[in-house]
mmCIF file of C-alpha atoms in Angstrom:
data_model
loop_
_atom_site.group_PDB
_atom_site.id
_atom_site.type_symbol
_atom_site.label_atom_id
_atom_site.label_comp_id
_atom_site.label_asym_id
_atom_site.label_seq_id
_atom_site.Cartn_x
_atom_site.Cartn_y
_atom_site.Cartn_z
ATOM 1 C CA MET A 996 -29.183 -22.469 -33.939
ATOM 2 C CA ASN A 997 -29.049 -25.234 -31.370
ATOM 3 C CA SER A 998 -27.753 -23.746 -28.099
ATOM 4 C CA PHE A 999 -25.106 -26.469 -27.654
ATOM 5 C CA ILE A 1000 -23.785 -25.913 -31.174
ATOM 6 C CA TYR A 1001 -23.778 -22.127 -30.630
ATOM 7 C CA PHE A 1002 -21.855 -22.508 -27.363
ATOM 8 C CA SER A 1003 -19.304 -24.820 -28.984
ATOM 9 C CA VAL A 1004 -18.792 -22.446 -31.911
ATOM 10 C CA LEU A 1005 -18.394 -19.525 -29.506
ATOM 11 C CA LEU A 1006 -15.752 -21.375 -27.477
ATOM 12 C CA ALA A 1007 -13.852 -22.318 -30.597
ATOM 13 C CA PHE A 1008 -14.000 -18.698 -31.805
ATOM 14 C CA VAL A 1009 -12.753 -17.293 -28.526
ATOM 15 C CA ASN A 1010 -9.939 -19.815 -28.156
ATOM 16 C CA SER A 1011 -8.792 -19.733 -31.783
ATOM 17 C CA ALA A 1012 -7.537 -16.144 -31.649
ATOM 18 C CA SER A 1013 -6.399 -15.793 -28.066
ATOM 19 C CA ALA A 1014 -2.691 -16.295 -28.649
ATOM 20 C CA GLY A 1015 -0.422 -13.318 -28.230
ATOM 21 C CA CYS A 1016 -2.605 -10.824 -26.384
ATOM 22 C CA MET A 1017 -1.243 -11.587 -22.910
ATOM 23 C CA ASP A 1018 2.421 -11.698 -23.942
ATOM 24 C CA ASN A 1019 3.259 -8.292 -22.473
ATOM 25 C CA VAL A 1020 0.542 -7.870 -19.831
ATOM 26 C CA ASN A 1021 2.098 -7.263 -16.442
ATOM 27 C CA LEU A 1022 1.727 -5.941 -12.932
ATOM 28 C CA LYS A 1023 4.035 -3.031 -12.197
ATOM 29 C CA PHE A 1024 4.951 -2.804 -8.500
ATOM 30 C CA PHE A 1025 6.162 0.732 -7.788
ATOM 31 C CA GLY A 1026 8.963 1.737 -5.468
ATOM 32 C CA SER A 1027 9.856 5.340 -4.723
ATOM 33 C CA SER A 1028 8.745 6.933 -8.008
ATOM 34 C CA TYR A 1029 6.816 6.371 -11.238
ATOM 35 C CA THR A 1030 10.010 5.307 -13.016
ATOM 36 C CA ASP A 1031 11.009 2.910 -10.233
ATOM 37 C CA PHE A 1032 9.072 -0.334 -10.592
ATOM 38 C CA GLN A 1033 9.400 -4.100 -10.780
ATOM 39 C CA SER A 1034 7.299 -5.854 -13.419
ATOM 40 C CA VAL A 1035 5.654 -9.229 -12.886
ATOM 41 C CA SER A 1036 4.381 -10.830 -16.097
ATOM 42 C CA MET A 1037 0.835 -12.150 -16.207
ATOM 43 C CA PRO A 1038 0.501 -15.605 -17.784
ATOM 44 C CA GLU A 1039 -1.080 -16.518 -21.077
ATOM 45 C CA PRO A 1040 -4.113 -18.777 -20.467
ATOM 46 C CA ILE A 1041 -3.540 -22.342 -21.662
ATOM 47 C CA ASN A 1042 -6.780 -23.706 -23.117
ATOM 48 C CA VAL A 1043 -7.344 -27.453 -23.286
ATOM 49 C CA LEU A 1044 -10.269 -29.023 -25.166
ATOM 50 C CA SER A 1045 -11.876 -25.565 -25.448
ATOM 51 C CA TYR A 1046 -13.286 -25.568 -21.935
ATOM 52 C CA ILE A 1047 -10.467 -26.284 -19.456
ATOM 53 C CA THR A 1048 -8.108 -23.376 -18.775
ATOM 54 C CA PHE A 1049 -4.867 -23.341 -16.790
ATOM 55 C CA TRP A 1050 -2.662 -20.473 -15.604
ATOM 56 C CA SER A 1051 0.737 -20.346 -14.018
ATOM 57 C CA ILE A 1052 0.560 -18.252 -10.851
ATOM 58 C CA PRO A 1053 2.905 -15.226 -10.777
ATOM 59 C CA SER A 1054 5.030 -14.629 -7.679
ATOM 60 C CA LEU A 1055 5.018 -11.395 -5.705
ATOM 61 C CA PRO A 1056 8.245 -9.339 -5.518
ATOM 62 C CA SER A 1057 10.528 -10.436 -2.698
ATOM 63 C CA SER A 1058 11.814 -6.927 -1.959
ATOM 64 C CA THR A 1059 9.715 -4.862 0.467
ATOM 65 C CA GLN A 1060 10.706 -1.832 -1.599
ATOM 66 C CA TYR A 1061 8.096 -3.000 -4.110
ATOM 67 C CA TYR A 1062 5.755 -5.152 -2.034
ATOM 68 C CA ASP A 1063 5.339 -5.151 1.742
ATOM 69 C CA PRO A 1064 2.727 -7.692 2.956
ATOM 70 C CA ASN A 1065 2.072 -5.559 6.034
ATOM 71 C CA LYS A 1066 0.704 -2.682 3.956
ATOM 72 C CA LYS A 1067 -2.617 -2.216 2.213
ATOM 73 C CA THR A 1068 -2.504 -2.682 -1.561
ATOM 74 C CA VAL A 1069 -4.050 -0.608 -4.339
ATOM 75 C CA ILE A 1070 -4.129 -1.914 -7.919
ATOM 76 C CA TYR A 1071 -5.083 0.479 -10.723
ATOM 77 C CA VAL A 1072 -6.456 -1.061 -13.938
ATOM 78 C CA HIS A 1073 -6.313 1.506 -16.736
ATOM 79 C CA GLY A 1074 -8.722 2.003 -19.641
ATOM 80 C CA LEU A 1075 -8.456 0.963 -23.287
ATOM 81 C CA PHE A 1076 -5.687 2.648 -25.303
ATOM 82 C CA GLU A 1077 -3.862 3.623 -22.095
ATOM 83 C CA GLY A 1078 -0.566 2.466 -20.613
ATOM 84 C CA THR A 1079 2.363 3.671 -18.537
ATOM 85 C CA ASP A 1080 3.032 6.535 -20.953
ATOM 86 C CA THR A 1081 -0.464 8.040 -20.728
ATOM 87 C CA VAL A 1082 -1.611 10.720 -18.329
ATOM 88 C CA GLY A 1083 -4.379 8.840 -16.476
ATOM 89 C CA PRO A 1084 -2.375 5.931 -15.042
ATOM 90 C CA LYS A 1085 0.491 8.304 -14.232
ATOM 91 C CA ALA A 1086 -1.792 10.647 -12.265
ATOM 92 C CA MET A 1087 -3.402 7.809 -10.317
ATOM 93 C CA ILE A 1088 -0.148 6.025 -9.481
ATOM 94 C CA GLU A 1089 1.716 9.198 -8.539
ATOM 95 C CA GLY A 1090 -1.174 10.175 -6.278
ATOM 96 C CA TYR A 1091 -0.914 6.919 -4.354
ATOM 97 C CA LEU A 1092 2.887 7.062 -4.294
ATOM 98 C CA GLN A 1093 2.479 10.036 -1.977
ATOM 99 C CA ARG A 1094 0.886 7.496 0.386
ATOM 100 C CA LYS A 1095 3.574 4.841 -0.182
ATOM 101 C CA SER A 1096 4.077 4.472 3.567
ATOM 102 C CA GLU A 1097 0.521 3.052 3.712
ATOM 103 C CA TYR A 1098 0.153 1.258 0.366
ATOM 104 C CA ASN A 1099 1.717 -1.134 -2.065
ATOM 105 C CA VAL A 1100 1.057 0.662 -5.356
ATOM 106 C CA ILE A 1101 0.490 -1.475 -8.458
ATOM 107 C CA LEU A 1102 -0.529 -0.853 -12.079
ATOM 108 C CA TYR A 1103 -2.223 -3.637 -14.057
ATOM 109 C CA ASP A 1104 -0.751 -2.791 -17.463
ATOM 110 C CA TYR A 1105 -2.616 -4.458 -20.331
ATOM 111 C CA SER A 1106 -1.746 -1.881 -22.996
ATOM 112 C CA SER A 1107 -0.466 -4.666 -25.274
ATOM 113 C CA CYS A 1108 -4.043 -6.029 -25.387
ATOM 114 C CA GLY A 1109 -5.909 -2.727 -25.265
ATOM 115 C CA GLU A 1110 -4.167 -1.523 -28.410
ATOM 116 C CA LYS A 1111 -5.789 -4.436 -30.289
ATOM 117 C CA PHE A 1112 -9.269 -3.004 -29.802
ATOM 118 C CA LEU A 1113 -10.299 -3.600 -33.411
ATOM 119 C CA THR A 1114 -10.094 -7.344 -32.748
ATOM 120 C CA PHE A 1115 -11.982 -6.610 -29.547
ATOM 121 C CA THR A 1116 -14.007 -9.732 -28.822
ATOM 122 C CA THR A 1117 -11.194 -12.245 -29.016
ATOM 123 C CA HIS A 1118 -8.487 -10.198 -27.329
ATOM 124 C CA GLN A 1119 -10.619 -8.698 -24.562
ATOM 125 C CA VAL A 1120 -12.090 -12.077 -23.615
ATOM 126 C CA ASP A 1121 -8.540 -13.439 -23.574
ATOM 127 C CA LEU A 1122 -7.520 -10.570 -21.287
ATOM 128 C CA LEU A 1123 -10.406 -11.228 -18.904
ATOM 129 C CA GLU A 1124 -9.487 -14.908 -18.776
ATOM 130 C CA GLY A 1125 -5.879 -13.979 -18.093
ATOM 131 C CA SER A 1126 -6.912 -11.760 -15.187
ATOM 132 C CA ASN A 1127 -8.094 -14.881 -13.352
ATOM 133 C CA ALA A 1128 -4.449 -15.477 -12.430
ATOM 134 C CA LEU A 1129 -4.459 -12.251 -10.406
ATOM 135 C CA ALA A 1130 -7.096 -13.765 -8.111
ATOM 136 C CA LYS A 1131 -4.761 -16.718 -7.480
ATOM 137 C CA MET A 1132 -1.765 -14.635 -6.409
ATOM 138 C CA ASN A 1133 -0.576 -14.581 -2.814
ATOM 139 C CA PHE A 1134 -2.145 -11.245 -1.857
ATOM 140 C CA ASP A 1135 -4.126 -10.753 1.323
ATOM 141 C CA PHE A 1136 -7.197 -9.711 -0.658
ATOM 142 C CA THR A 1137 -8.958 -8.414 2.455
ATOM 143 C CA LYS A 1138 -6.436 -5.549 2.207
ATOM 144 C CA VAL A 1139 -6.610 -5.053 -1.584
ATOM 145 C CA HIS A 1140 -8.427 -2.200 -3.348
ATOM 146 C CA ILE A 1141 -8.767 -2.495 -7.138
ATOM 147 C CA ILE A 1142 -9.634 0.662 -9.073
ATOM 148 C CA GLY A 1143 -10.789 0.127 -12.653
ATOM 149 C CA TYR A 1144 -11.325 2.789 -15.305
ATOM 150 C CA GLY A 1145 -13.627 2.135 -18.281
ATOM 151 C CA TYR A 1146 -12.923 -1.372 -19.561
ATOM 152 C CA GLY A 1147 -10.728 -1.837 -16.496
ATOM 153 C CA THR A 1148 -13.876 -2.179 -14.386
ATOM 154 C CA PHE A 1149 -14.615 -5.496 -16.133
ATOM 155 C CA ILE A 1150 -11.192 -6.791 -15.106
ATOM 156 C CA ALA A 1151 -11.746 -5.618 -11.516
ATOM 157 C CA ALA A 1152 -15.197 -7.234 -11.457
ATOM 158 C CA ASN A 1153 -13.851 -10.503 -12.860
ATOM 159 C CA VAL A 1154 -11.189 -10.706 -10.138
ATOM 160 C CA GLY A 1155 -13.818 -9.919 -7.498
ATOM 161 C CA ARG A 1156 -16.079 -12.706 -8.761
ATOM 162 C CA LYS A 1157 -13.227 -15.209 -8.650
ATOM 163 C CA LEU A 1158 -12.671 -14.211 -5.006
ATOM 164 C CA ASN A 1159 -16.386 -14.589 -4.178
ATOM 165 C CA GLY A 1160 -16.605 -10.946 -3.140
ATOM 166 C CA ASN A 1161 -13.847 -11.202 -0.510
ATOM 167 C CA LEU A 1162 -11.879 -8.356 -2.072
ATOM 168 C CA ARG A 1163 -11.760 -5.334 0.276
ATOM 169 C CA ARG A 1164 -12.895 -2.708 -2.227
ATOM 170 C CA ILE A 1165 -13.505 -2.064 -5.909
ATOM 171 C CA THR A 1166 -13.876 1.432 -7.323
ATOM 172 C CA GLY A 1167 -15.382 1.734 -10.801
ATOM 173 C CA LEU A 1168 -14.432 4.899 -12.680
ATOM 174 C CA GLU A 1169 -16.991 5.424 -15.453
ATOM 175 C CA PRO A 1170 -17.659 1.722 -16.134
ATOM 176 C CA ALA A 1171 -17.859 1.104 -19.871
ATOM 177 C CA GLY A 1172 -21.573 0.558 -20.422
ATOM 178 C CA ILE A 1173 -21.158 0.206 -24.173
ATOM 179 C CA LEU A 1174 -19.224 -3.036 -23.585
ATOM 180 C CA ASP A 1175 -21.758 -4.670 -21.267
ATOM 181 C CA ASN A 1176 -23.891 -6.048 -24.104
ATOM 182 C CA ILE A 1177 -20.804 -7.630 -25.673
ATOM 183 C CA LEU A 1178 -19.100 -9.112 -22.622
ATOM 184 C CA GLY A 1179 -22.161 -9.956 -20.519
ATOM 185 C CA PRO A 1180 -23.402 -12.790 -22.771
ATOM 186 C CA LEU A 1181 -19.878 -14.257 -22.708
ATOM 187 C CA GLY A 1182 -20.012 -14.579 -18.920
ATOM 188 C CA TYR A 1183 -18.136 -11.396 -18.005
ATOM 189 C CA ALA A 1184 -20.801 -9.258 -16.412
ATOM 190 C CA GLN A 1185 -20.460 -5.612 -15.465
ATOM 191 C CA LEU A 1186 -19.342 -4.605 -11.990
ATOM 192 C CA ASN A 1187 -21.857 -5.080 -9.163
ATOM 193 C CA LYS A 1188 -21.949 -4.815 -5.381
ATOM 194 C CA ASP A 1189 -21.349 -8.560 -4.905
ATOM 195 C CA ASN A 1190 -17.827 -8.296 -6.358
ATOM 196 C CA ALA A 1191 -16.208 -6.831 -3.208
ATOM 197 C CA GLN A 1192 -16.909 -5.967 0.399
ATOM 198 C CA PHE A 1193 -17.389 -2.363 -0.738
ATOM 199 C CA VAL A 1194 -18.052 -1.169 -4.297
ATOM 200 C CA ASP A 1195 -18.191 2.527 -5.191
ATOM 201 C CA VAL A 1196 -18.804 3.882 -8.683
ATOM 202 C CA ILE A 1197 -18.220 7.301 -10.256
ATOM 203 C CA HIS A 1198 -20.375 8.233 -13.284
ATOM 204 C CA THR A 1199 -19.264 11.152 -15.477
ATOM 205 C CA ASP A 1200 -20.135 10.201 -19.079
ATOM 206 C CA THR A 1201 -23.345 8.201 -18.875
ATOM 207 C CA GLY A 1202 -24.796 9.618 -22.088
ATOM 208 C CA PHE A 1203 -22.001 8.342 -24.338
ATOM 209 C CA LEU A 1204 -19.498 5.765 -23.037
ATOM 210 C CA GLY A 1205 -20.749 5.017 -19.529
ATOM 211 C CA ASP A 1206 -23.252 2.723 -17.844
ATOM 212 C CA LYS A 1207 -26.740 4.024 -17.081
ATOM 213 C CA LYS A 1208 -27.317 1.584 -14.210
ATOM 214 C CA SER A 1209 -26.524 1.874 -10.512
ATOM 215 C CA LEU A 1210 -23.832 -0.742 -9.927
ATOM 216 C CA GLY A 1211 -22.310 -0.398 -6.465
ATOM 217 C CA HIS A 1212 -23.027 0.039 -2.784
ATOM 218 C CA VAL A 1213 -22.859 3.719 -3.724
ATOM 219 C CA ASP A 1214 -23.034 5.397 -7.143
ATOM 220 C CA PHE A 1215 -21.918 8.997 -7.566
ATOM 221 C CA TRP A 1216 -23.535 10.874 -10.461
ATOM 222 C CA VAL A 1217 -21.130 13.778 -10.874
ATOM 223 C CA ASN A 1218 -22.890 16.925 -12.082
ATOM 224 C CA GLY A 1219 -25.764 14.575 -12.956
ATOM 225 C CA GLY A 1220 -23.456 11.975 -14.506
ATOM 226 C CA TRP A 1221 -23.818 13.000 -18.142
ATOM 227 C CA HIS A 1222 -21.906 16.215 -18.841
ATOM 228 C CA GLN A 1223 -18.968 17.711 -16.971
ATOM 229 C CA PRO A 1224 -18.283 21.457 -16.687
ATOM 230 C CA SER A 1225 -16.026 22.817 -19.470
ATOM 231 C CA CYS A 1226 -16.236 19.539 -21.443
ATOM 232 C CA LEU A 1227 -17.886 19.128 -24.805
ATOM 233 C CA GLN A 1228 -21.590 18.669 -24.118
ATOM 234 C CA SER A 1229 -22.208 16.259 -26.987
ATOM 235 C CA VAL A 1230 -19.857 14.664 -29.494
ATOM 236 C CA PHE A 1231 -22.671 15.088 -31.993
ATOM 237 C CA ASP A 1232 -22.733 18.891 -31.634
ATOM 238 C CA ILE A 1233 -20.548 19.796 -34.609
ATOM 239 C CA ASN A 1234 -20.173 23.479 -33.682
ATOM 240 C CA GLU A 1235 -18.827 22.627 -30.238
ATOM 241 C CA PHE A 1236 -16.765 19.795 -31.683
ATOM 242 C CA LEU A 1237 -14.933 22.097 -34.099
ATOM 243 C CA GLN A 1238 -14.055 24.506 -31.293
ATOM 244 C CA ASN A 1239 -12.128 21.832 -29.380
ATOM 245 C CA SER A 1240 -8.389 21.639 -29.928
ATOM 246 C CA THR A 1241 -8.105 17.889 -30.520
ATOM 247 C CA LEU A 1242 -10.365 14.944 -31.251
ATOM 248 C CA VAL A 1243 -9.151 13.121 -28.138
ATOM 249 C CA ILE A 1244 -10.063 15.985 -25.800
ATOM 250 C CA ALA A 1245 -13.453 16.338 -27.470
ATOM 251 C CA VAL A 1246 -14.406 12.687 -27.166
ATOM 252 C CA VAL A 1247 -12.988 11.638 -23.799
ATOM 253 C CA CYS A 1248 -13.191 14.758 -21.619
ATOM 254 C CA ASN A 1249 -16.379 13.745 -19.783
ATOM 255 C CA ASP A 1250 -15.171 10.169 -19.468
ATOM 256 C CA ALA A 1251 -11.686 11.036 -18.191
ATOM 257 C CA ARG A 1252 -13.057 13.323 -15.494
ATOM 258 C CA SER A 1253 -13.843 10.185 -13.466
ATOM 259 C CA TRP A 1254 -10.152 9.420 -12.871
ATOM 260 C CA MET A 1255 -9.293 13.121 -12.586
ATOM 261 C CA TYR A 1256 -11.756 13.536 -9.718
ATOM 262 C CA TYR A 1257 -10.540 10.393 -7.978
ATOM 263 C CA ALA A 1258 -6.855 11.275 -8.405
ATOM 264 C CA GLU A 1259 -7.486 14.677 -6.827
ATOM 265 C CA SER A 1260 -9.234 13.084 -3.856
ATOM 266 C CA VAL A 1261 -6.317 10.769 -2.981
ATOM 267 C CA ASN A 1262 -4.217 13.487 -1.388
ATOM 268 C CA SER A 1263 -6.950 15.936 -0.458
ATOM 269 C CA PRO A 1264 -7.159 16.660 3.281
ATOM 270 C CA ALA A 1265 -9.703 14.721 5.314
ATOM 271 C CA SER A 1266 -11.072 17.946 6.781
ATOM 272 C CA PRO A 1267 -13.107 19.190 5.127
ATOM 273 C CA LEU A 1268 -13.774 16.029 3.147
ATOM 274 C CA PRO A 1269 -13.469 16.524 -0.636
ATOM 275 C CA PHE A 1270 -16.272 15.990 -3.154
ATOM 276 C CA GLN A 1271 -19.123 16.044 -0.651
ATOM 277 C CA SER A 1272 -22.256 14.523 -2.183
ATOM 278 C CA LEU A 1273 -25.966 14.524 -1.409
ATOM 279 C CA LYS A 1274 -28.281 11.517 -1.459
ATOM 280 C CA CYS A 1275 -30.930 11.281 -4.175
ATOM 281 C CA ALA A 1276 -34.540 10.688 -3.163
ATOM 282 C CA THR A 1277 -35.461 8.394 -6.065
ATOM 283 C CA ASN A 1278 -33.559 5.474 -7.580
ATOM 284 C CA TYR A 1279 -33.934 4.537 -11.247
ATOM 285 C CA ALA A 1280 -33.320 1.204 -12.977
ATOM 286 C CA THR A 1281 -31.864 3.119 -15.922
ATOM 287 C CA ALA A 1282 -30.719 6.698 -15.505
ATOM 288 C CA THR A 1283 -31.603 9.541 -17.844
ATOM 289 C CA GLU A 1284 -29.989 12.947 -18.088
ATOM 290 C CA ASN A 1285 -32.450 14.325 -15.542
ATOM 291 C CA SER A 1286 -32.515 11.435 -13.044
ATOM 292 C CA TYR A 1287 -29.805 12.465 -10.600
ATOM 293 C CA THR A 1288 -29.622 16.246 -10.541
ATOM 294 C CA ALA A 1289 -29.241 18.819 -7.785
ATOM 295 C CA SER A 1290 -33.007 19.341 -7.603
ATOM 296 C CA ASN A 1291 -33.615 15.608 -7.033
ATOM 297 C CA CYS A 1292 -30.729 15.014 -4.656
ATOM 298 C CA ASN A 1293 -30.514 17.015 -1.461
ATOM 299 C CA GLY A 1294 -30.738 14.373 1.236
ATOM 300 C CA SER A 1295 -28.413 13.122 3.920
ATOM 301 C CA PRO A 1296 -26.071 11.621 4.932
ATOM 302 C CA ILE A 1297 -23.341 13.475 3.071
ATOM 303 C CA VAL A 1298 -20.776 11.051 1.586
ATOM 304 C CA SER A 1299 -17.324 11.930 0.243
ATOM 305 C CA MET A 1300 -16.735 10.708 -3.316
ATOM 306 C CA GLY A 1301 -13.365 9.172 -4.162
ATOM 307 C CA TYR A 1302 -10.589 8.121 -1.819
ATOM 308 C CA TYR A 1303 -12.571 8.730 1.382
ATOM 309 C CA ALA A 1304 -15.830 7.055 0.269
ATOM 310 C CA ASP A 1305 -15.206 3.991 2.413
ATOM 311 C CA LEU A 1306 -15.410 6.113 5.564
ATOM 312 C CA SER A 1307 -19.178 5.707 5.023
ATOM 313 C CA LYS A 1308 -18.902 2.019 4.092
ATOM 314 C CA ASN A 1309 -20.752 0.571 7.099
ATOM 315 C CA ASP A 1310 -23.802 2.766 6.546
ATOM 316 C CA LEU A 1311 -23.839 2.363 2.765
ATOM 317 C CA ILE A 1312 -23.706 -1.433 2.684
ATOM 318 C CA GLN A 1313 -26.767 -1.589 4.947
ATOM 319 C CA SER A 1314 -28.884 0.274 2.379
ATOM 320 C CA THR A 1315 -30.311 -1.354 -0.745
ATOM 321 C CA SER A 1316 -29.697 1.618 -3.025
ATOM 322 C CA ASN A 1317 -27.475 4.667 -2.718
ATOM 323 C CA ASN A 1318 -27.341 7.196 -5.523
ATOM 324 C CA TYR A 1319 -25.595 10.486 -4.805
ATOM 325 C CA PHE A 1320 -25.191 13.796 -6.635
ATOM 326 C CA VAL A 1321 -21.954 15.753 -6.405
ATOM 327 C CA ALA A 1322 -21.156 19.098 -8.032
ATOM 328 C CA THR A 1323 -17.655 20.102 -9.126
ATOM 329 C CA ASN A 1324 -15.702 22.970 -10.578
ATOM 330 C CA GLY A 1325 -14.855 22.934 -14.282
ATOM 331 C CA ALA A 1326 -11.094 22.764 -13.705
ATOM 332 C CA SER A 1327 -8.667 21.646 -11.031
ATOM 333 C CA LYS A 1328 -9.187 22.096 -8.110
ATOM 334 C CA PHE A 1329 -12.391 20.208 -8.962
ATOM 335 C CA SER A 1330 -13.761 19.685 -5.444
ATOM 336 C CA LEU A 1331 -15.923 22.496 -4.094
ATOM 337 C CA THR A 1332 -14.621 21.876 -0.550
#
């Protein structure tokens, strides 16, 4: 097919079904607790002639109870099928609310779009387009840290690209590698180190849902990055599968450990640093199950995975490749230190 015709058909396809997905997407600015928040609606993209898109720009809350421009800001972008009523976003937000004196704490809630996964291509492209408005808001982005889980890493990366990498930090929690082949050709590439001043990535489920590539200034391959202690080792192992209590636990345990580890790190003491990791001697274009293991990774300097990773930012951004191995316990408290 002629490339121009293909591009035109693709644009028409994307734009024809975009209506409705962004209707209930919002930023939740939290006050004193998880039930105390002010919502700011994100706009529906307005497409003109299939290639010109406009957004209205949302305003920040006027009350310093919900947004104080003098503080740093953390924005958590949840994964598909999640929302305010699910355990992951709640754990991450409540962790940062214990640091409310330092941070504005915000949830990017796109559950109204994520629930429409079966119409994935149209609705998720619409959601990525809609996230462009976030990059236009009146934040001081040099003080903003966006944390994305799964599909949320694509939203974080898209905002970072729109800001030409001037965002302070992006953390990718098990970036959804299975989506890269779908969204990449549409112009929404996976997270990379150019998307923010500092990009750190936590890999916990590389063999199934995650991305096998090193993506950030530092990539942490937890317990090798493929299987996590006490999780199902393979969703294709029927004997193990039947021993698990629910389908959800069986399928997402390895994947969800990425946010569990990070959430634990947020309020861990700085001494000793939690989740201490060791540098790997060899870097691979595409990781396998045996690429980043304890036997291959015993170098220095030691870097703390999670909340405190940016303490090593200046050293890490000077290096071309940083892959680190970190071991954990099989249950909370996960950090060995």
